[in-house]
Short mmCIF file of C-alpha atoms in Angstrom, two decimals:
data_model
loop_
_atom_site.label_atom_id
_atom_site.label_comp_id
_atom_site.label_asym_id
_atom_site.label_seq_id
_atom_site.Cartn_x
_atom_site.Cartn_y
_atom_site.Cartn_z
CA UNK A 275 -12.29 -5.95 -10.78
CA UNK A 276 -13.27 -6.29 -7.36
CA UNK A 277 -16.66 -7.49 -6.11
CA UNK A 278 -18.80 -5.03 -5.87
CA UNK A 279 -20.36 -7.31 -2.66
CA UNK A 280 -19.25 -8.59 0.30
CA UNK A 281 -18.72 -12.02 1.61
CA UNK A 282 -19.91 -12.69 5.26
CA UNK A 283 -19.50 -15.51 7.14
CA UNK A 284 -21.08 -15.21 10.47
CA UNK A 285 -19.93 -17.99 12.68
CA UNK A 286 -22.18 -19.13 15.51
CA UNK A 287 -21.39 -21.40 17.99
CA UNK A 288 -24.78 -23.80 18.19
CA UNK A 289 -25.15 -25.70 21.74
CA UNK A 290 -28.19 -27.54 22.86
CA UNK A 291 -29.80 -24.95 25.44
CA UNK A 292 -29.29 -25.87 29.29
CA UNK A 293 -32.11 -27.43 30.80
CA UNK A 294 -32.92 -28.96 33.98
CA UNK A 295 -35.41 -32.23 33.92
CA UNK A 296 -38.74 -30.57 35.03
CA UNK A 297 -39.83 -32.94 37.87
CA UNK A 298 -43.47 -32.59 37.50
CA UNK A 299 -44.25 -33.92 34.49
CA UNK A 300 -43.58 -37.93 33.44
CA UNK A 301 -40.86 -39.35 31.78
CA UNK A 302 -43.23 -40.14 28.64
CA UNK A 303 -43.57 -36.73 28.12
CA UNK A 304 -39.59 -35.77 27.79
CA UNK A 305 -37.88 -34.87 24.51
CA UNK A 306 -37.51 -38.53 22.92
CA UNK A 307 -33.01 -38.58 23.30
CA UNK A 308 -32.70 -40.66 20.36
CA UNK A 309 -34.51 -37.43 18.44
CA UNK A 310 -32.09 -35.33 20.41
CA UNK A 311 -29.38 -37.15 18.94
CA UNK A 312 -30.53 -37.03 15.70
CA UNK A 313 -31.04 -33.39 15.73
CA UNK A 314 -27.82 -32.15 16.92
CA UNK A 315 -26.40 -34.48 14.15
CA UNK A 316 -28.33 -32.59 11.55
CA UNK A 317 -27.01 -29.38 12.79
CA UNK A 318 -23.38 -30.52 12.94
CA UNK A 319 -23.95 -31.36 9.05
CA UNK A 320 -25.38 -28.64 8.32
CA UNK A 321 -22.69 -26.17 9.52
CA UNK A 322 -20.53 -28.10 8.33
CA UNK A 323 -21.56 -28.22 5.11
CA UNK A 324 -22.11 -24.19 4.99
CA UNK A 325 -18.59 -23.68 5.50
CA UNK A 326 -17.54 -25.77 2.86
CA UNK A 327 -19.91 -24.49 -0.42
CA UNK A 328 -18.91 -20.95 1.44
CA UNK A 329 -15.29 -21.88 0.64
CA UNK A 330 -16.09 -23.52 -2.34
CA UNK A 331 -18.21 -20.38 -3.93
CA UNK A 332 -15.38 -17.93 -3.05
CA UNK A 333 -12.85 -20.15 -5.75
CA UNK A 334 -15.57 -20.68 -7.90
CA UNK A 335 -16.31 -17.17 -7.59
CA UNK A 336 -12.01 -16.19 -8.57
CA UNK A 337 -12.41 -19.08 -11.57
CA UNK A 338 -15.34 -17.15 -12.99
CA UNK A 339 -13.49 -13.56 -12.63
CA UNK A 340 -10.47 -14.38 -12.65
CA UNK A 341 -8.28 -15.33 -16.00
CA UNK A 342 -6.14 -18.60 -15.96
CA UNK A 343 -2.86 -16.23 -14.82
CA UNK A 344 -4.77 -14.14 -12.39
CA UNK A 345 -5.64 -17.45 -10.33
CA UNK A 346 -2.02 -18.89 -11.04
CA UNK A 347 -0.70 -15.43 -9.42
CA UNK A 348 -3.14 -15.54 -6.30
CA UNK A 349 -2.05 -19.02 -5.76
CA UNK A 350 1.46 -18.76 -6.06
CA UNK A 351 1.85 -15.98 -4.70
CA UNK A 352 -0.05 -16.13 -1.27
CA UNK A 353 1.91 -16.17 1.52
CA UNK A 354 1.27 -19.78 3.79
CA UNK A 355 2.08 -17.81 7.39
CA UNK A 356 0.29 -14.55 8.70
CA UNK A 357 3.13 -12.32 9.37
CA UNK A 358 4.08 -11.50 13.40
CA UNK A 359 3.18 -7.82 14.36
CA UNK A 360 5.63 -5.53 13.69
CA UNK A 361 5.86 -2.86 17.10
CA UNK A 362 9.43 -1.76 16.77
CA UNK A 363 9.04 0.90 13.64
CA UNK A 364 10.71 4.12 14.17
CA UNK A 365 8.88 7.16 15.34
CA UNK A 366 9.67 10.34 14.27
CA UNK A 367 8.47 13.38 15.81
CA UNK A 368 8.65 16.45 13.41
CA UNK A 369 8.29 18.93 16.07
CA UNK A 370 11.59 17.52 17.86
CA UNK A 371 14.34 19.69 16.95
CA UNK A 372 16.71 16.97 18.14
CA UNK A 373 15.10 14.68 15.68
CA UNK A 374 17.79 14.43 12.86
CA UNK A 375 20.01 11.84 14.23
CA UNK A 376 16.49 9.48 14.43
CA UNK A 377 15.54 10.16 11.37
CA UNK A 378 19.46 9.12 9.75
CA UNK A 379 19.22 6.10 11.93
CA UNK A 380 15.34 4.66 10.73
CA UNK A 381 16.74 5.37 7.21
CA UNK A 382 19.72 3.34 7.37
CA UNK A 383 18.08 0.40 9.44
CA UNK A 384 15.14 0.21 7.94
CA UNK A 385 14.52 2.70 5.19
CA UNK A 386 11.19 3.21 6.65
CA UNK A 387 9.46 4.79 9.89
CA UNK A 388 6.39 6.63 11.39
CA UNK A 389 6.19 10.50 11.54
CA UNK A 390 3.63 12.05 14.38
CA UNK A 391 3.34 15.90 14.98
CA UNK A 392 3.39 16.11 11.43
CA UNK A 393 1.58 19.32 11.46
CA UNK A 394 -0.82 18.06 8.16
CA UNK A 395 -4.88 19.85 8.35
CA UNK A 396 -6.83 17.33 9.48
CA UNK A 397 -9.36 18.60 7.40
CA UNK A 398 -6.66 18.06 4.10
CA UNK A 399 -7.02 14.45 4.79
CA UNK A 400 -10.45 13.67 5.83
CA UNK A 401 -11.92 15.98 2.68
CA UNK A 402 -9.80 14.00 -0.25
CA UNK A 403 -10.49 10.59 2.20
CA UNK A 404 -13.99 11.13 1.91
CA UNK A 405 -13.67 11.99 -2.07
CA UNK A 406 -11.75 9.15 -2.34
CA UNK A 407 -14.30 6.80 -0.53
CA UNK A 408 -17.53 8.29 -2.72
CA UNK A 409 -15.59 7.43 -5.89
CA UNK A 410 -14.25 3.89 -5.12
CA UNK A 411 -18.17 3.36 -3.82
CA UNK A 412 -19.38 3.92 -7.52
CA UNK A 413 -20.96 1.49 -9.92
CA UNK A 414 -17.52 -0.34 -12.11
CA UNK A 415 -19.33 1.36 -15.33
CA UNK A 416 -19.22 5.32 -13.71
CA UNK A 417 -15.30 4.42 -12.17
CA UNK A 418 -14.38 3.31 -15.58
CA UNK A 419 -14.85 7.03 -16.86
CA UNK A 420 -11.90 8.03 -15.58
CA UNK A 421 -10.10 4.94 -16.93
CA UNK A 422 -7.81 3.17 -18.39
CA UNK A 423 -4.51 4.87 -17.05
CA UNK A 424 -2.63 5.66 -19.35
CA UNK A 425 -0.30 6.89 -17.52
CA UNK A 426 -2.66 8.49 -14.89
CA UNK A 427 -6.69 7.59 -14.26
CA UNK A 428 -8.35 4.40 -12.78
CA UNK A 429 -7.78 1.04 -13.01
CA UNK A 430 -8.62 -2.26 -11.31
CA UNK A 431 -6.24 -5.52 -10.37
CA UNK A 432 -3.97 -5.18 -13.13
CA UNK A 433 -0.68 -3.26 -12.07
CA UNK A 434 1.69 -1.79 -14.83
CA UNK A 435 2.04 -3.92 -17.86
CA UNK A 436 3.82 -7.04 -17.27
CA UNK A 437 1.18 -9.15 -15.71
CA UNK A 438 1.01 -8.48 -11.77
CA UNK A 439 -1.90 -8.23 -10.41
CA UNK A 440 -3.74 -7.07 -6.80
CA UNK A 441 -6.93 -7.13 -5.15
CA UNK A 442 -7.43 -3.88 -5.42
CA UNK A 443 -8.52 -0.57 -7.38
CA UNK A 444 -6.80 2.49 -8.05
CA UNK A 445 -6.48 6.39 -9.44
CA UNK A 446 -3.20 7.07 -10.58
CA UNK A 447 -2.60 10.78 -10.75
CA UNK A 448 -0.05 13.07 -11.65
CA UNK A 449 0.57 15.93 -9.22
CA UNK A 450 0.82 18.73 -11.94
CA UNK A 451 -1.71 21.38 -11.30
CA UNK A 452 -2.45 21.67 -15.02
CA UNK A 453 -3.27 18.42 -14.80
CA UNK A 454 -7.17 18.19 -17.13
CA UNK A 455 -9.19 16.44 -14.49
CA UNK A 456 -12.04 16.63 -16.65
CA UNK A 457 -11.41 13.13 -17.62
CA UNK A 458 -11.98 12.09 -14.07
CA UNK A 459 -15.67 13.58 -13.99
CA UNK A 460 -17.39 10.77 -12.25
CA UNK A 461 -14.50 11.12 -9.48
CA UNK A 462 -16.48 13.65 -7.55
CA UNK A 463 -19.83 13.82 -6.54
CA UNK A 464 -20.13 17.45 -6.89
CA UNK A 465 -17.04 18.69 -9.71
CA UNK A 466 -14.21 17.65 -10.95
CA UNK A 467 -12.94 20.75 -9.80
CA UNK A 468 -14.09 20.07 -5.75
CA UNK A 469 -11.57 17.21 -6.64
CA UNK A 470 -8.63 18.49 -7.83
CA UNK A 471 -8.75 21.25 -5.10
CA UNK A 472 -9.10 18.73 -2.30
CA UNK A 473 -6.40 16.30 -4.35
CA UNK A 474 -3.86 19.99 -4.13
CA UNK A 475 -4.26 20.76 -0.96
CA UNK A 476 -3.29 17.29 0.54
CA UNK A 477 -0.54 17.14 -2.09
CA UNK A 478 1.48 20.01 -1.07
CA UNK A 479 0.92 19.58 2.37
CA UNK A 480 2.86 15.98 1.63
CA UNK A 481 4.92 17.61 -0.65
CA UNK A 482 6.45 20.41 1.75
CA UNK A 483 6.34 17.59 5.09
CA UNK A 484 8.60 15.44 2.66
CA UNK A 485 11.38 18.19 1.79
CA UNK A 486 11.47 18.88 5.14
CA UNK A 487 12.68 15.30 6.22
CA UNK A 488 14.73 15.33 3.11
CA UNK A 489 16.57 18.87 4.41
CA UNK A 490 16.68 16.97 7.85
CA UNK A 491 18.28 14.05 6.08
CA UNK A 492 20.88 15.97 4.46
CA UNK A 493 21.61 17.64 7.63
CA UNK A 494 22.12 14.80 8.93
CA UNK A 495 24.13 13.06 6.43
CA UNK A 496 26.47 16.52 7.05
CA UNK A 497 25.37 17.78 3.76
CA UNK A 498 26.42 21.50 3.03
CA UNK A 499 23.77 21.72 0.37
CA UNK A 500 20.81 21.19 2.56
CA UNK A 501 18.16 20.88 -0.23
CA UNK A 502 20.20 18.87 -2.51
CA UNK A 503 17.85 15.95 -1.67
CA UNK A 504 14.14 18.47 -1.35
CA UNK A 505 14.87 20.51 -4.17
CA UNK A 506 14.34 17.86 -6.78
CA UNK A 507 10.89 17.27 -5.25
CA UNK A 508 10.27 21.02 -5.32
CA UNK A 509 11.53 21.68 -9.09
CA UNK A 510 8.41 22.61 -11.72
CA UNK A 511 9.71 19.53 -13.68
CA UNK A 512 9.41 17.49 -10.39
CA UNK A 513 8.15 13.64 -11.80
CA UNK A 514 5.87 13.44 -8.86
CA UNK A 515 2.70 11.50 -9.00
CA UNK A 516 -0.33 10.59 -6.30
CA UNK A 517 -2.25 7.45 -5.62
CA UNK A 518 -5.40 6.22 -4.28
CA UNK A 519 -5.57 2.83 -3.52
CA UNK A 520 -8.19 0.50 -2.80
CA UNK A 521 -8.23 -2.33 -1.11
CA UNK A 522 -12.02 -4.22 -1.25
CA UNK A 523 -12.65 -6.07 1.96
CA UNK A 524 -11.94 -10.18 1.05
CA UNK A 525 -12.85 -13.52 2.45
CA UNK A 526 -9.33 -14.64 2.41
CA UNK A 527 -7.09 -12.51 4.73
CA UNK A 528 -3.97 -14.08 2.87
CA UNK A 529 -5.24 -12.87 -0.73
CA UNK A 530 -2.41 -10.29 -2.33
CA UNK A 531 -3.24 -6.69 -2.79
CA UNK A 532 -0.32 -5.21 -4.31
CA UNK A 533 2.97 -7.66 -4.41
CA UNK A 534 6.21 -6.80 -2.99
CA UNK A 535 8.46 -4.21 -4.15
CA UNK A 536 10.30 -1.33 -3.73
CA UNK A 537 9.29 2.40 -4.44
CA UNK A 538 11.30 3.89 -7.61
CA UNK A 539 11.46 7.27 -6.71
CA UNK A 540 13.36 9.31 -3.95
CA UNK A 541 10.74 9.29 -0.97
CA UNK A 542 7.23 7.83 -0.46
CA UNK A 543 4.82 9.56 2.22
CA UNK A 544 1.85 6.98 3.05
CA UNK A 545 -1.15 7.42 4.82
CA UNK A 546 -3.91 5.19 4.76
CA UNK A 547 -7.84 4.50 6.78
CA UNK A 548 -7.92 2.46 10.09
CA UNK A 549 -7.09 -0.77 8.56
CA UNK A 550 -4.28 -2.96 8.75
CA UNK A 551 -2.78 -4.46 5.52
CA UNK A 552 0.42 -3.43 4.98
CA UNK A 553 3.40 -5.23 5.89
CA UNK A 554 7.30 -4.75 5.35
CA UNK A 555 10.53 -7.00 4.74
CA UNK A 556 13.25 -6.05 6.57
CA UNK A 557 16.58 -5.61 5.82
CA UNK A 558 18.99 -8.45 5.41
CA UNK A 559 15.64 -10.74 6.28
CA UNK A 560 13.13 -12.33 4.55
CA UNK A 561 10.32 -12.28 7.01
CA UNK A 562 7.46 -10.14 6.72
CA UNK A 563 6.09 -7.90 9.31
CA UNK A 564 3.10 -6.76 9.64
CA UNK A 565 2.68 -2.54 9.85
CA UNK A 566 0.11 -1.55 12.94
CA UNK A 567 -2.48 0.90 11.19
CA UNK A 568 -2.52 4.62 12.47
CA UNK A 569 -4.94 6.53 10.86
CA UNK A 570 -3.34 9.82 11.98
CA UNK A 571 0.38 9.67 11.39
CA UNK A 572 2.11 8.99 8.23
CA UNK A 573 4.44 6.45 7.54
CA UNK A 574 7.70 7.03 5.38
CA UNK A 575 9.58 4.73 2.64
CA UNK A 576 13.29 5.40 1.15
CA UNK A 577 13.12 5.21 -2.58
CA UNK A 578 15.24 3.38 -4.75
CA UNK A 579 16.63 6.67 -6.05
CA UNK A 580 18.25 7.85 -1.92
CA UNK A 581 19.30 4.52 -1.69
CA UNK A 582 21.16 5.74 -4.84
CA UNK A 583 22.15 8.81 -3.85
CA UNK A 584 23.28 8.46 -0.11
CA UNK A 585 25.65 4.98 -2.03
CA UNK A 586 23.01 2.68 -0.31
CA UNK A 587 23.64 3.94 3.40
CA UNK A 588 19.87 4.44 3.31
CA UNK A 589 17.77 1.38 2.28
CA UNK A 590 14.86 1.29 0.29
CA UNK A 591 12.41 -0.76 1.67
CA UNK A 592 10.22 -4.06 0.34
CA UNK A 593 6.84 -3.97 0.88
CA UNK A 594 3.13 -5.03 0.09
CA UNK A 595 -0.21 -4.96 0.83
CA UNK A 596 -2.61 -8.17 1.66
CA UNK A 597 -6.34 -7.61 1.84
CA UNK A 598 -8.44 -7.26 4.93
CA UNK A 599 -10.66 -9.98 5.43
CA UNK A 600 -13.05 -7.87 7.51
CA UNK A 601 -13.28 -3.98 6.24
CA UNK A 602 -11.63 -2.57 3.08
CA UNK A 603 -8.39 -0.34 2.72
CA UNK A 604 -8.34 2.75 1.24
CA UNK A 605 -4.47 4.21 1.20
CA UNK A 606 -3.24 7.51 0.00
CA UNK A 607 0.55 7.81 -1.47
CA UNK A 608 2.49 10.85 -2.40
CA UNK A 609 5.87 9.60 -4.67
CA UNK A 610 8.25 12.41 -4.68
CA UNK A 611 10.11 12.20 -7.50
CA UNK A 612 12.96 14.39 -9.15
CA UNK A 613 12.83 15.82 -12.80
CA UNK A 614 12.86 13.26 -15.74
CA UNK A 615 16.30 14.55 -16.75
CA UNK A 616 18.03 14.49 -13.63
CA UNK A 617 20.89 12.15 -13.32
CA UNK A 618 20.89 10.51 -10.52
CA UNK A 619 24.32 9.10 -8.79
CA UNK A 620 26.38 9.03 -5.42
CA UNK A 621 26.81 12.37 -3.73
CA UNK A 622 30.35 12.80 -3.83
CA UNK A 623 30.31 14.30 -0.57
CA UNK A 624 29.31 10.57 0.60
CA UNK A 625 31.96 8.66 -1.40
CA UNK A 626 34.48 7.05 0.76
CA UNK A 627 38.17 7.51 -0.49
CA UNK A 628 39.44 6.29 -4.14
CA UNK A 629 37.92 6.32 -7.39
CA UNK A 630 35.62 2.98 -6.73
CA UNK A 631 34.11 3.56 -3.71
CA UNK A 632 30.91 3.92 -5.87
CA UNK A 633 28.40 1.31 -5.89
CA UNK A 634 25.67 2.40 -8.63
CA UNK A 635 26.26 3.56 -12.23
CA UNK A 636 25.31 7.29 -12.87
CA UNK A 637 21.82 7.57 -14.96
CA UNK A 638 18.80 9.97 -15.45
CA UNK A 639 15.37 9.34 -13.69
CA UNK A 640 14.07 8.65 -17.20
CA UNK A 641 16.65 5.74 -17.54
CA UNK A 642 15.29 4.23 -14.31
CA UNK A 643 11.90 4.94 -14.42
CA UNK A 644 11.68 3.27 -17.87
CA UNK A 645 13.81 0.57 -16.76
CA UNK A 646 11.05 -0.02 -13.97
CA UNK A 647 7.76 0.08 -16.20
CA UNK A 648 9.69 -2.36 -17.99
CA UNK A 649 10.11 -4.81 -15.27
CA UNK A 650 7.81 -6.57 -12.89
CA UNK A 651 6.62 -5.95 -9.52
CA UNK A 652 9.31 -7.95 -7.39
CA UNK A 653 12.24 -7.74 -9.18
CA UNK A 654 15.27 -6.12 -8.03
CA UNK A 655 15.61 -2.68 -10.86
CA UNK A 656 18.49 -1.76 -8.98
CA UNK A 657 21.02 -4.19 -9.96
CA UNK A 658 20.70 -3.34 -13.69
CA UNK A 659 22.55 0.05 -12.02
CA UNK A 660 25.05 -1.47 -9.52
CA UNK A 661 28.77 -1.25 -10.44
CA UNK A 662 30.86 -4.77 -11.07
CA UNK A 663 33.56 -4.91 -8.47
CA UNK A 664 36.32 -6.50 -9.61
CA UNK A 665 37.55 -9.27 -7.05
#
């Protein structure tokens, strides 16, 4: 779980004050150097020595929470080199009719971008922000009400069943409106039903900004069937679920928060506080780039399942979270997602001449999406699904 508290360090620079040798009184009466001396030693130890039991508590501090894995995983897996700045992201404005050719172009290059103009209430977003914030700011014993998830509710560090970990806590939540949200009754400070209203109103504001990039996509692809990609997200059996992450503030700006990975389903729509964090892998590189915060647009991820069905002209992007070592992170993702049964395969309309020009295998969204709870955070689920070319 994460701490409940905070650590500080407050850094002060300590410098022996300026002063000018009074001339009026005698030399016997000066500050003795070799006291001076001594003094600013002391102070030079002491500092010094503040810094290190600070250090030293915060991995005493993961040894005493943390279980012999947990520490293995925060170890291994922290990355040695803070990751450059990342300005060049693609920026989509949704009131540009002359936006589709963008949009096409962010997919294939990067399978993710930023969308402004988006047309999303503000009030949708600071409401379930603010919801979000009281709940995450309860005692562990109240936020464990709603827990374990199993599929959907709270839960803290551990992520799906195979060992990964984060620095973070979460509600996992489906986005079926009959969903019983009585089992999240310490989410709310007022009802459980103030939360599910405020949790349905941002959802299918997401929900109807992400079919309309999808229809954009398709027109762009020179799709005839311009919902073949938003109608999935829009069935009643849609497999759609909603997340609220967060990320506690930590000493150690390089600590993991969620490991690298890709997003299962057909589109992600991510929107997240003030607070930087998040970082993505671009293609055909292994370097990671750091994603400027912007609390008022929303930033987009290709799914494993459009890299599927546009034959992997679209990419679907790596990505992960690191903790903020001065303020927490509290993120809010909508994963559109088609209906368990749906197989999902190359649009024929994208296939390239001749009977291989197919990269992935046909199979449902139940195939894949059990085939991803099954494996862990990093690993590549798509090449269970990719077709053996024959050299």
């Amino acid at each position: 779980m994460p701490p409940s508290h905070v650590f500080i360090c407050l850094s002060r620079s300590l410098s022996p004050p300026h002063c000018t040798k009074p001339t009026h009184l005698p030399p016997s009466l000066l500050f003795p150097p070799i006291l001076y001396i001594a003094f600013s030693l002391c102070i030079h130890i002491i500092i010094t020595l503040s810094l290190f039991i600070l250090s030293s508590s915060f991995n005493i501090y993961l040894t005493m929470v943390l279980s012999p894995l947990e520490q293995q995983h925060f170890s291994v897996d922290r990355p040695s080199i803070t990751p450059t700045l990342f300005h060049g992201i693609p920026v989509i404005d949704l009131s540009n009719p002359d936006s589709t050719s963008c949009l096409v172009e962010a997919c294939e290059d990067y399978g993710f971008f930023k969308v402004i103009n988006h047309g999303i209430p503000t009030h949708f977003i600071s409401n379930l922000e603010t919801q979000a914030i009281d709940f995450f700011s309860l005692p562990l014993h109240e936020k464990e009400k709603a827990g374990p998830p199993n599929p959907f509710g709270y839960g803290n560090k551990s992520i799906g069943r195979h060992g990964d970990i984060g620095w973070l806590e979460y509600l996992l939540l489906t986005t079926d409106h009959d969903f019983d949200y009585q089992k999240l009754a310490s989410v709310s400070a007022q009802t459980p039903e103030n939360f599910r209203q405020a949790v349905n109103d941002y959802v299918s504001a997401v929900k109807n900004m992400a079919c309309q990039i999808l229809e954009l996509l398709a027109d762009g692809l020179k799709i005839q069937e311009k919902n073949v990609f938003s109608k999935l997200l829009m069935d009643e059996q849609s497999d759609s679920v909603f997340r609220l992450n967060h990320y506690p503030a930590s000493p150690d700006k390089n600590l993991i928060g969620f490991g690298e990975h890709t997003d299962p389903q057909i589109i992600s729509v991510l929107r997240s506080n003030n607070t930087s964090g998040l970082q993505i892998s671009l293609k055909d590189d292994s370097s990671w780039f750091s994603v400027p915060p912007d609390q008022d647009s929303f930033f987009i991820n290709v799914g494993d399942s459009l890299q599927v069905m546009t034959n992997g002209r679209f990419k679907s992007v790596k990505h992960r979270v690191l903790a903020n070592s001065e303020k927490s992170r509290v993120s809010m993702i909508y994963f559109g997602g088609p209906p368990l049964s749906e197989k999902i395969a190359p649009l024929p309309s994208l296939l390239m001449e001749g009977e291989n020009s197919s990269l992935y295998k046909e199979f449902t969204w139940f195939e894949y999406k059990k085939s991803a709870y099954e494996s862990r955070l990093a690993d590549n689920r798509l090449c269970l699904f990719e077709k053996i070319v024959a050299s």
